Amino acid sequence: MSKIIIPEKSVFTDLEVSNKEEALRILADSLLEQGFIHDNFYKSLINREKNFPTGLEFHGIGIAIPHTDPKYIKKDSIAVAVLNKPVIFQDMVDKSNSINVKIIFLLGLSESTKHLNILKQIIDLIQVKGALEEMLTMSKSHLYSYLVEKLSVE
């Protein structure tokens, strides 16, 4: 099993965007520029997000865990953004609900087993009381180190 990389260039703090499409474009472009994904990843990601939304709320903080088909992945990776103000994603459970998302974990994974493993780790991480609040205030280098430490990326 190949290693899942969290590239430091794909970790953003205080990211200023107007909507989820812009946020996802910035995250996807960061992975594309580093050779982790194919150039049609973003289009597939947006289409998937329309049909299968990825917004969740934990401890009053909105997060999203968008992803798309493994065929758009060259190398397994995760990009993360903490936004300076929330953008709207639809609720994973009920598409008619909107979630004000402040943290995005963009998954670029080539196998469903990796996907489930990382999803479980992200859920475990965000369920820790205070973890999301702490992530909102971290510097970029601190957030990068924190994610590498907390997410087992093997």
Coordinates of N, CA and C in Angstrom, one line a residue:
M1 N 0.8 -1.2 0.0 CA 0.0 0.0 0.0 C 0.9 1.2 0.0
S2 N 0.7 2.1 -0.9 CA 1.5 3.3 -1.0 C 1.1 4.4 0.0
K3 N 2.0 5.2 0.4 CA 1.8 6.2 1.4 C 0.8 7.3 0.9
I4 N 0.0 7.8 1.8 CA -0.9 8.9 1.5 C -0.1 10.2 1.9
I5 N 0.0 11.1 1.0 CA 0.8 12.3 1.3 C -0.1 13.5 1.6
I6 N 0.3 14.2 2.7 CA -0.3 15.5 2.9 C 0.7 16.6 2.5
P7 N 0.7 17.1 1.3 CA 1.7 18.0 0.9 C 1.6 19.4 1.6
E8 N 2.7 19.9 2.1 CA 2.6 21.1 2.9 C 2.1 22.3 2.0
K9 N 2.3 22.2 0.7 CA 1.8 23.2 -0.2 C 0.3 23.2 -0.4
S10 N -0.3 22.1 0.1 CA -1.7 21.9 0.0 C -2.5 22.0 1.3
V11 N -1.8 22.6 2.3 CA -2.4 23.0 3.6 C -2.6 24.5 3.6
F12 N -3.8 24.9 3.8 CA -4.1 26.4 3.8 C -4.7 26.8 5.1
T13 N -4.3 27.9 5.6 CA -5.0 28.5 6.7 C -5.5 29.9 6.3
D14 N -6.6 30.3 7.0 CA -7.1 31.7 6.7 C -7.4 31.9 5.2
L15 N -7.8 30.9 4.5 CA -8.1 31.0 3.1 C -9.3 31.8 2.8
E16 N -9.2 32.8 2.0 CA -10.3 33.6 1.6 C -10.9 33.2 0.3
V17 N -12.1 32.8 0.3 CA -12.9 32.3 -0.9 C -14.3 32.8 -0.8
S18 N -15.0 32.9 -1.9 CA -16.4 33.3 -1.9 C -17.4 32.1 -1.9
N19 N -16.9 30.9 -2.3 CA -17.9 29.8 -2.4 C -17.1 28.5 -2.4
K20 N -17.8 27.4 -2.3 CA -17.2 26.1 -2.2 C -16.4 25.8 -3.5
E21 N -16.9 26.2 -4.6 CA -16.3 25.9 -5.9 C -14.9 26.5 -5.9
E22 N -14.8 27.7 -5.5 CA -13.5 28.4 -5.4 C -12.5 27.7 -4.5
A23 N -13.1 27.4 -3.3 CA -12.2 26.6 -2.3 C -11.7 25.3 -2.9
L24 N -12.6 24.6 -3.5 CA -12.2 23.3 -4.1 C -11.3 23.4 -5.2
R25 N -11.4 24.5 -6.0 CA -10.5 24.8 -7.1 C -9.1 25.0 -6.6
I26 N -9.0 25.8 -5.6 CA -7.7 26.1 -5.0 C -7.0 24.9 -4.5
L27 N -7.8 24.1 -3.7 CA -7.2 22.8 -3.2 C -6.8 21.8 -4.3
A28 N -7.7 21.7 -5.3 CA -7.5 20.8 -6.4 C -6.3 21.2 -7.2
D29 N -6.2 22.6 -7.5 CA -5.1 23.1 -8.2 C -3.8 22.9 -7.5
S30 N -3.8 22.9 -6.2 CA -2.5 22.7 -5.4 C -2.1 21.3 -5.6
L31 N -3.0 20.3 -5.7 CA -2.6 18.9 -5.9 C -2.2 18.7 -7.3
L32 N -2.9 19.3 -8.2 CA -2.6 19.2 -9.7 C -1.2 19.7 -10.0
E33 N -0.9 20.8 -9.5 CA 0.5 21.4 -9.7 C 1.6 20.5 -9.2
Q34 N 1.3 19.7 -8.2 CA 2.3 18.8 -7.6 C 2.3 17.4 -8.2
G35 N 1.4 17.2 -9.2 CA 1.3 15.9 -9.8 C 0.6 14.8 -9.1
F36 N -0.3 15.2 -8.2 CA -1.0 14.1 -7.4 C -2.3 13.7 -8.1
I37 N -2.9 14.5 -8.9 CA -4.2 14.2 -9.6 C -4.1 14.5 -11.1
H38 N -5.1 14.0 -11.8 CA -5.3 14.3 -13.2 C -6.1 15.6 -13.4
D39 N -6.0 16.2 -14.5 CA -6.6 17.6 -14.7 C -8.1 17.6 -14.7
N40 N -8.7 16.4 -14.9 CA -10.2 16.4 -14.8 C -10.7 16.1 -13.4
F41 N -9.9 16.0 -12.4 CA -10.2 15.8 -11.0 C -11.3 16.8 -10.6
Y42 N -11.0 18.1 -10.8 CA -11.9 19.2 -10.3 C -13.3 19.0 -10.8
K43 N -13.4 18.8 -12.1 CA -14.7 18.7 -12.7 C -15.5 17.5 -12.1
S44 N -14.8 16.4 -12.0 CA -15.5 15.3 -11.4 C -15.9 15.5 -9.9
L45 N -15.0 16.2 -9.2 CA -15.2 16.5 -7.8 C -16.5 17.4 -7.7
I46 N -16.6 18.4 -8.5 CA -17.8 19.3 -8.5 C -19.1 18.5 -8.8
N47 N -19.0 17.7 -9.8 CA -20.2 16.8 -10.2 C -20.6 15.9 -9.0
R48 N -19.6 15.3 -8.4 CA -19.9 14.4 -7.3 C -20.5 15.1 -6.1
E49 N -19.9 16.3 -5.8 CA -20.4 17.1 -4.7 C -21.9 17.5 -4.9
K50 N -22.3 17.7 -6.1 CA -23.7 18.1 -6.4 C -24.6 16.9 -6.1
N51 N -24.2 15.7 -6.4 CA -25.0 14.5 -6.2 C -24.9 13.9 -4.8
F52 N -23.7 13.9 -4.3 CA -23.3 13.3 -3.0 C -22.6 14.3 -2.2
P53 N -23.3 15.2 -1.5 CA -22.7 16.3 -0.7 C -21.9 15.7 0.4
T54 N -20.9 16.5 0.9 CA -20.0 16.1 1.9 C -19.9 17.0 3.1
G55 N -20.9 17.8 3.3 CA -20.9 18.7 4.5 C -21.3 18.0 5.8
L56 N -20.6 18.3 6.9 CA -21.0 17.7 8.2 C -20.8 18.8 9.2
E57 N -21.5 18.7 10.3 CA -21.3 19.6 11.4 C -20.9 18.9 12.7
F58 N -19.8 19.3 13.3 CA -19.4 18.7 14.6 C -19.1 19.8 15.5
H59 N -19.6 19.7 16.7 CA -19.4 20.6 17.8 C -19.6 22.1 17.3
G60 N -20.6 22.2 16.4 CA -21.0 23.6 16.0 C -20.1 24.1 14.9
I61 N -19.1 23.3 14.4 CA -18.2 23.7 13.3 C -18.5 22.9 12.1
G62 N -18.7 23.6 10.9 CA -18.9 22.8 9.7 C -17.6 22.4 9.0
I63 N -17.6 21.1 8.6 CA -16.5 20.6 7.8 C -17.1 19.9 6.5
A64 N -16.2 19.8 5.6 CA -16.5 19.0 4.4 C -15.4 18.1 4.1
I65 N -15.7 16.9 3.6 CA -14.7 15.9 3.2 C -15.0 15.4 1.7
P66 N -14.8 16.4 0.8 CA -15.0 16.0 -0.6 C -14.0 15.1 -1.2
H67 N -14.4 14.3 -2.2 CA -13.6 13.4 -2.9 C -14.3 13.0 -4.2
T68 N -13.5 12.3 -5.0 CA -14.1 11.8 -6.3 C -13.6 10.5 -6.6
D69 N -13.9 10.0 -7.8 CA -13.5 8.7 -8.3 C -11.9 8.5 -8.3
P70 N -11.5 7.3 -7.9 CA -10.1 6.9 -7.8 C -9.4 7.1 -9.2
K71 N -10.1 7.0 -10.3 CA -9.5 7.0 -11.6 C -8.8 8.4 -11.9
Y72 N -9.2 9.4 -11.1 CA -8.6 10.7 -11.3 C -7.4 11.0 -10.4
I73 N -6.9 9.9 -9.8 CA -5.8 10.1 -8.8 C -4.5 9.5 -9.4
K74 N -3.4 10.2 -9.3 CA -2.1 9.7 -9.7 C -1.4 9.2 -8.5
K75 N -1.3 10.0 -7.4 CA -0.7 9.6 -6.1 C -1.6 10.0 -5.0
D76 N -1.8 9.2 -4.0 CA -2.7 9.4 -2.9 C -2.3 10.7 -2.1
S77 N -3.2 11.5 -1.9 CA -2.9 12.8 -1.2 C -4.2 13.3 -0.5
I78 N -3.9 14.3 0.4 CA -5.0 15.0 1.1 C -4.6 16.5 1.1
A79 N -5.5 17.3 0.8 CA -5.4 18.8 0.9 C -6.3 19.3 1.9
V80 N -5.9 20.3 2.7 CA -6.8 20.8 3.8 C -6.8 22.3 3.8
A81 N -8.0 22.8 4.0 CA -8.1 24.3 4.1 C -8.9 24.7 5.3
V82 N -8.4 25.7 6.0 CA -9.2 26.3 7.0 C -9.5 27.7 6.4
L83 N -10.8 27.9 6.3 CA -11.3 29.1 5.7 C -11.4 30.3 6.6
N84 N -11.2 31.5 6.1 CA -11.3 32.7 7.0 C -12.8 33.0 7.3
K85 N -13.7 32.6 6.4 CA -15.1 32.7 6.7 C -15.8 31.5 6.0
P86 N -16.9 31.0 6.6 CA -17.5 29.8 6.1 C -18.1 30.0 4.6
V87 N -18.1 28.8 3.9 CA -18.8 28.7 2.7 C -19.8 27.6 2.8
I88 N -20.9 27.6 2.0 CA -22.0 26.7 2.1 C -21.7 25.4 1.3
F89 N -21.8 24.3 2.0 CA -21.8 23.0 1.4 C -23.2 22.4 1.8
Q90 N -23.7 21.4 1.1 CA -24.9 20.7 1.4 C -24.5 19.6 2.4
D91 N -25.5 19.3 3.3 CA -25.3 18.3 4.3 C -25.2 16.9 3.7
M92 N -24.3 16.1 4.2 CA -24.0 14.8 3.7 C -25.3 13.9 3.9
V93 N -26.0 14.1 5.1 CA -27.1 13.3 5.4 C -28.4 13.8 4.8
D94 N -28.6 15.1 4.7 CA -29.8 15.6 4.1 C -29.5 16.8 3.2
K95 N -29.5 16.5 1.9 CA -29.1 17.5 0.9 C -29.8 18.8 1.0
S96 N -31.0 18.8 1.6 CA -31.7 20.1 1.6 C -31.2 21.0 2.7
N97 N -30.4 20.5 3.6 CA -29.8 21.3 4.7 C -28.4 21.9 4.2
S98 N -28.2 23.1 4.5 CA -26.9 23.8 4.2 C -26.0 23.8 5.5
I99 N -24.8 23.6 5.3 CA -23.8 23.6 6.3 C -22.8 24.7 6.1
N100 N -22.5 25.6 7.0 CA -21.5 26.6 6.9 C -20.1 26.0 7.2
V101 N -19.4 25.7 6.2 CA -18.1 25.0 6.4 C -16.9 25.9 6.6
K102 N -16.1 25.6 7.6 CA -14.9 26.3 7.9 C -13.6 25.5 7.6
I103 N -13.8 24.2 7.6 CA -12.6 23.3 7.3 C -12.9 22.3 6.3
I104 N -12.1 22.2 5.3 CA -12.2 21.2 4.2 C -11.1 20.3 4.1
F105 N -11.4 19.0 4.1 CA -10.4 17.9 3.9 C -10.7 17.3 2.5
L106 N -9.9 17.7 1.6 CA -10.1 17.2 0.2 C -9.2 15.9 0.0
L107 N -9.9 14.8 -0.2 CA -9.3 13.5 -0.3 C -9.0 13.1 -1.8
G108 N -7.8 12.8 -2.1 CA -7.4 12.3 -3.4 C -6.9 10.9 -3.2
L109 N -7.7 9.9 -3.2 CA -7.3 8.5 -2.8 C -7.7 7.5 -3.9
S110 N -6.7 6.6 -4.1 CA -6.9 5.6 -5.3 C -7.6 4.3 -4.9
E111 N -7.8 4.1 -3.6 CA -8.4 2.8 -3.2 C -9.5 3.1 -2.2
S112 N -10.6 2.3 -2.2 CA -11.7 2.5 -1.3 C -11.2 2.2 0.2
T113 N -10.3 1.2 0.3 CA -9.8 0.9 1.7 C -9.1 2.0 2.3
K114 N -8.3 2.7 1.5 CA -7.6 3.9 2.0 C -8.6 5.0 2.4
H115 N -9.6 5.1 1.5 CA -10.6 6.1 1.7 C -11.3 5.9 3.0
L116 N -11.8 4.7 3.3 CA -12.5 4.4 4.5 C -11.6 4.6 5.7
N117 N -10.3 4.2 5.6 CA -9.4 4.3 6.7 C -9.1 5.8 7.1
I118 N -8.9 6.6 6.1 CA -8.7 8.1 6.3 C -10.0 8.7 6.8
L119 N -11.1 8.4 6.2 CA -12.4 8.9 6.7 C -12.6 8.6 8.2
K120 N -12.3 7.4 8.6 CA -12.4 7.0 10.0 C -11.5 7.9 10.9
Q121 N -10.3 8.0 10.4 CA -9.3 8.8 11.2 C -9.7 10.3 11.3
I122 N -10.2 10.9 10.2 CA -10.7 12.2 10.3 C -11.9 12.4 11.2
I123 N -12.8 11.4 11.2 CA -14.0 11.4 12.1 C -13.5 11.3 13.5
D124 N -12.6 10.4 13.8 CA -12.0 10.2 15.1 C -11.4 11.5 15.6
L125 N -10.6 12.2 14.7 CA -10.0 13.4 15.1 C -11.0 14.5 15.4
I126 N -12.0 14.7 14.5 CA -12.9 15.8 14.7 C -13.9 15.6 15.9
Q127 N -14.0 14.4 16.3 CA -14.9 14.1 17.5 C -14.2 14.5 18.8
V128 N -12.9 14.6 18.8 CA -12.2 15.0 20.0 C -12.6 16.5 20.3
K129 N -13.2 16.7 21.5 CA -13.7 18.0 21.9 C -12.5 19.0 21.8
G130 N -12.7 20.1 21.1 CA -11.7 21.1 21.1 C -10.8 21.0 19.9
A131 N -10.8 19.9 19.2 CA -9.8 19.7 18.1 C -10.1 20.6 16.9
L132 N -11.4 20.7 16.5 CA -11.7 21.6 15.4 C -11.4 23.1 15.8
E133 N -11.8 23.5 17.0 CA -11.6 24.8 17.4 C -10.1 25.2 17.4
E134 N -9.3 24.2 17.8 CA -7.8 24.4 17.8 C -7.3 24.5 16.4
M135 N -7.8 23.7 15.5 CA -7.4 23.7 14.1 C -7.7 25.1 13.4
L136 N -8.8 25.7 13.8 CA -9.2 27.0 13.3 C -8.2 28.1 13.6
T137 N -7.4 27.9 14.6 CA -6.5 29.0 15.1 C -5.0 28.7 14.8
M138 N -4.7 27.5 14.3 CA -3.3 27.1 14.1 C -2.7 27.9 12.9
S139 N -1.4 28.1 13.0 CA -0.6 28.6 11.9 C -0.5 27.5 10.9
K140 N -0.1 27.8 9.7 CA 0.0 26.9 8.6 C 1.0 25.8 9.0
S141 N 2.1 26.1 9.5 CA 3.1 25.1 9.8 C 2.7 24.2 10.9
H142 N 2.0 24.8 11.9 CA 1.4 24.0 13.0 C 0.3 23.0 12.5
L143 N -0.6 23.6 11.7 CA -1.6 22.7 11.2 C -1.1 21.6 10.3
Y144 N -0.1 21.8 9.5 CA 0.6 20.8 8.7 C 1.1 19.7 9.6
S145 N 1.9 20.1 10.6 CA 2.5 19.1 11.6 C 1.5 18.3 12.3
Y146 N 0.4 19.0 12.7 CA -0.7 18.4 13.5 C -1.4 17.3 12.6
L147 N -1.7 17.7 11.4 CA -2.3 16.7 10.5 C -1.4 15.5 10.2
V148 N -0.2 15.7 9.9 CA 0.8 14.6 9.7 C 0.9 13.7 10.9
E149 N 0.8 14.3 12.1 CA 0.9 13.5 13.3 C -0.4 12.8 13.6
K150 N -1.5 13.4 13.4 CA -2.8 12.8 13.8 C -3.4 11.9 12.8
L151 N -3.1 12.1 11.5 CA -3.6 11.2 10.4 C -2.5 10.2 10.0
S152 N -2.8 8.9 10.3 CA -1.8 7.9 9.9 C -1.9 7.7 8.4
V153 N -0.9 8.3 7.7 CA -0.9 8.4 6.3 C -0.2 7.2 5.6
E154 N -0.2 6.0 6.2 CA 0.4 4.9 5.5 C -0.6 4.1 4.8

